[in-house]
């Protein structure tokens, strides 16, 4: 009856040393984030403002999208609309084909991962190279990213050395980060220079200018977009902010909350194509408007993809990004994915203790753990929910609504714990007992004790 | 002031000593405490599992049991929080909203309603506080480490009133213990690993005793400790405040 997440998480944890290392690597980022955010006195006010800006955007999304399109066209960009992943991929392939592009470099974009753009383009004869270092590492290994900001956080430097040895012919057994970075740099330089087109994501699209901002720590988005004759930018419809001045709020928060840096190393503002260059913006819905229509889950579209909820999530840290069924793992992925495919992602709202750290760490104040709770109610009714669990919850509900039945069952349970031989109590049927002792059974329940006391007897 | 004592199901069955300590403590502090003997559970296990409709009757029974008290007090923030936050699943009668507005976790009741400033007990041990997530982030019994707000912790404030108690600092002040209701069995591997890590943090920092305001978390941590045989004691805050010794 274990869910897919529970199974994969359990496999991940089997290597306990590696689990500890993964947990500590992410906790290190969370600690850096705490230090940086606490240096900003008005941090909580910024969160409030950012959340308000996003609320306004989503309430007037049609207006802002049209305003953005109008301004982007005026700037000389070409704007495309894609209702889903398939349309997004087709639009991009058509642009590339019409210009005879054979090689494209990409900077980090979770949206293109969501749309499975890479395999689609590769099948259609285009060489696609991810240029973010972490992305490139997982691309070489033919793995999806395990984190939305730190795509290769599940890999140790030795793993990277092995991957580079295998694919980039670096020295065997090398694990020195400086050496490995040099290898990657040399390899990527060649790819940048040879590319006929560059694709970037969009962190913030500004309605009143028609421009957009892309944040990277490696400058790879700039290198790609500034060298290639064609720049394609893929953005989800929710990436908009109304005004250029709002950027100040988000740029102060994004990197601080994501990695504990005061600001991202490169925040590049693209407004118009340079002379001779083509600039295409592809605006993608892919079920976002459906999520917008779900009042309880609308706020999930506020997300600016800082990844802080992943870093802070005690479950994510100990189960790894690949244990989740959706391309966006962790708490935010667990509230986005049921809206994409409820049956396929039914386990995700349950991959949480509802500790609420995700909601408190969120820079735009998404009530993540409350949404997880709400998704659970929907999964139980309409999703892939084990019948056994459904029946046992019904029985439990009945039990707790009938005090005398509850008391008899409680007594039986306590007696059972006391007299059951260890091999039966700690059998396969008792998941609690694999690594934990069952509570000791007291001779009396609290109620029995209470009623046995002279002073309370007649109360 | 009539106080209704709320003893959640698993405390009733497995941790009666926590119920006894809570009752005696409240009486010592001058409260007229009643224990409605027909109470069972708050309904949270069904709700957190996605079946909150199955907890409606339990919720109604809860309100029926407690509607005539001025205050309702329970030694567990998680269950108290469930009544406060999730009883919108039943019709909002006067009784329901009375119960939701007047239910308190023990620590906040001691500080915010009884406004106690001292506790006449001593507990000369090194103590680590496990702040439960629902207490911290639902009930706001303290400032969570994610927020940029002035630090406070109602539970710690109370512990500081105990003579001789040495408070130990943890590496991760408010990390989840991994219990998480049915999560503890449906995601057994992660849950147990989290519990183990939580215990290790206390151990590394020299705790002789782990305390907290939620028996569910403590039950989980105690299960890990007993399996490991490390000998750290686990006590609920109410037991310490009521003068327990180890």
XYZ file of C-alpha atoms in Angstrom, chain A residues 2-3 5-7 9-10 13 16 19-20 23-24 27 30-31 33-34 37-44 47 312 314-315 317-319 347 350-358 360-361 369-370 373 376-378 380-381 385 389-390 393-394 396-404 406-407 409-411 413-414 417 422 426 430-442 444-451 455-456 459, chain B residues 5 7-21 23-24 27 31-41 43-55 57-58 61 65 82 85-86 89 133-134 136-138 140 144-149 171-194 196-198 216 219-228:
202
model
C 3.080 2.244 -0.015
C 2.843 5.186 -2.372
C 6.857 8.585 -3.173
C 7.157 6.477 -0.024
C 8.809 3.673 -1.998
C 12.023 7.839 -0.496
C 12.608 4.614 1.348
C 17.174 6.679 2.718
C 21.895 6.864 5.199
C 20.789 11.072 2.915
C 22.556 12.943 5.714
C 19.946 16.937 4.127
C 22.935 18.939 5.327
C 20.090 22.875 5.344
C 18.468 27.301 4.376
C 20.807 28.679 7.064
C 18.941 32.168 3.612
C 18.025 32.841 7.256
C 16.728 37.545 5.116
C 17.302 38.641 8.698
C 19.576 41.399 7.433
C 16.568 42.983 5.739
C 14.547 44.637 8.487
C 11.514 45.022 6.278
C 11.570 41.392 5.126
C 8.053 40.582 6.343
C 6.657 39.435 1.612
C 13.379 23.872 4.142
C 12.308 18.086 6.049
C 10.713 15.465 3.823
C 15.716 16.934 2.251
C 15.477 13.290 3.241
C 13.812 11.846 0.177
C 0.617 10.735 -3.577
C 0.706 13.197 1.286
C 4.495 13.495 0.982
C 4.466 16.033 3.806
C 4.063 16.192 7.565
C 2.151 19.473 7.173
C 4.802 21.095 9.363
C 4.184 24.434 7.660
C 7.821 25.464 7.262
C 7.193 25.829 3.503
C 6.569 30.467 6.486
C 9.612 30.450 4.219
C 0.651 23.387 3.755
C -2.985 24.432 3.892
C -4.375 19.577 3.302
C -5.752 15.552 0.313
C -9.504 15.958 0.661
C -9.867 16.055 -3.122
C -9.520 10.992 -1.227
C -12.682 11.654 -3.225
C -6.651 6.784 -3.056
C -7.325 3.660 3.656
C -10.766 4.959 2.735
C -10.843 6.214 7.905
C -14.587 5.545 7.761
C -12.116 5.392 12.578
C -14.695 8.139 12.099
C -17.392 5.770 13.358
C -15.286 4.659 16.305
C -14.566 8.187 17.486
C -18.210 9.179 17.166
C -19.215 6.381 19.570
C -17.552 6.834 22.992
C -18.281 3.387 24.418
C -13.889 3.854 21.424
C -13.276 2.877 25.050
C -11.332 -0.682 21.373
C -8.796 1.392 23.315
C -8.746 -1.151 26.127
C -5.516 -2.176 22.001
C -3.700 -1.610 25.278
C 0.231 -4.236 23.114
C 7.225 -9.291 20.192
C 6.654 -6.066 15.398
C 3.165 -2.674 11.875
C 5.053 -0.019 9.904
C 5.531 2.006 13.095
C 7.604 -0.797 14.605
C 10.265 -1.072 11.898
C 12.471 1.555 13.517
C 10.484 2.621 16.588
C 9.149 1.021 19.755
C 5.415 0.966 20.315
C 4.282 3.052 23.324
C 4.069 1.081 26.553
C 0.516 0.274 27.574
C -0.494 1.717 30.949
C -5.469 2.360 33.107
C -6.582 4.940 30.596
C -6.788 8.525 31.831
C -10.555 8.230 31.988
C -10.374 5.036 34.044
C -7.956 6.697 36.444
C -10.194 9.772 36.680
C -13.269 7.741 37.527
C -12.745 13.320 44.503
C -13.873 13.124 40.887
C -18.218 15.512 39.570
C -10.174 19.313 30.215
C -7.525 14.726 26.780
C -6.920 13.489 23.202
C -7.436 9.808 22.435
C -3.803 8.680 22.405
C -3.048 10.513 25.680
C -6.103 8.911 27.226
C -5.010 5.431 26.166
C -1.209 5.542 26.291
C -0.081 8.612 28.237
C -2.555 9.011 31.136
C 0.229 10.533 33.237
C 0.194 13.598 30.947
C -3.546 13.975 31.498
C -3.108 13.613 35.254
C -0.322 16.212 35.336
C -5.429 18.218 35.542
C -3.422 18.587 38.764
C -6.252 22.678 39.810
C -9.126 26.392 37.988
C -12.424 24.593 38.398
C -11.708 21.725 36.022
C -14.265 19.359 34.580
C -13.543 16.299 32.480
C -16.359 15.359 30.103
C -16.132 11.581 30.250
C -17.705 10.970 26.864
C -14.916 12.610 24.878
C -12.933 10.647 22.314
C -10.841 12.419 19.668
C -11.058 14.207 14.403
C -7.652 15.146 13.074
C -6.525 11.637 11.982
C -9.330 11.455 9.427
C -8.945 15.060 8.302
C -5.208 14.871 7.717
C -5.690 11.651 5.784
C -8.003 13.393 3.343
C -11.248 12.141 4.856
C -12.418 15.128 6.853
C -16.034 14.268 6.080
C -15.524 11.169 8.208
C -14.551 13.382 11.129
C -19.555 13.303 13.677
C -16.487 13.213 15.909
C -19.458 14.940 19.631
C -18.961 17.531 25.275
C -7.451 21.095 14.607
C -8.714 25.694 12.367
C -10.688 22.836 10.866
C -16.506 21.150 8.354
C 5.049 22.341 14.189
C 1.334 22.754 14.755
C 4.546 26.783 16.331
C 3.116 27.517 12.904
C -0.625 26.947 13.366
C 1.792 30.561 16.840
C 9.235 30.162 13.775
C 12.814 30.416 12.541
C 11.735 31.190 8.967
C 10.115 34.497 9.868
C 11.910 37.768 10.457
C 10.008 38.625 13.634
C 21.204 23.102 16.072
C 17.790 23.213 14.400
C 15.456 25.046 16.747
C 12.170 24.062 15.165
C 12.702 21.237 12.714
C 9.797 18.828 12.369
C 10.174 15.489 14.202
C 8.524 13.562 11.385
C 5.470 12.204 13.169
C 2.860 13.859 10.949
C -0.206 11.776 11.868
C -0.711 8.893 9.449
C 2.508 10.065 7.734
C 4.347 8.130 10.452
C 3.219 4.862 8.872
C 2.453 5.786 5.254
C 5.947 7.310 4.873
C 7.619 5.176 7.518
C 11.178 5.553 6.206
C 11.211 9.364 6.084
C 9.275 9.647 9.317
C 11.638 7.394 11.258
C 14.701 9.100 9.775
C 13.374 12.501 10.808
C 16.209 9.812 14.531
C 17.749 13.109 13.381
C 15.646 15.057 15.849
C 2.200 12.857 19.361
C 5.508 9.507 21.436
C 7.362 9.301 18.117
C 10.658 10.522 19.592
C 10.277 8.218 22.573
C 9.714 5.306 20.193
C 13.018 6.096 18.475
C 14.867 6.555 21.777
C 13.598 3.293 23.267
C 14.615 1.412 20.127
C 18.079 2.975 20.272
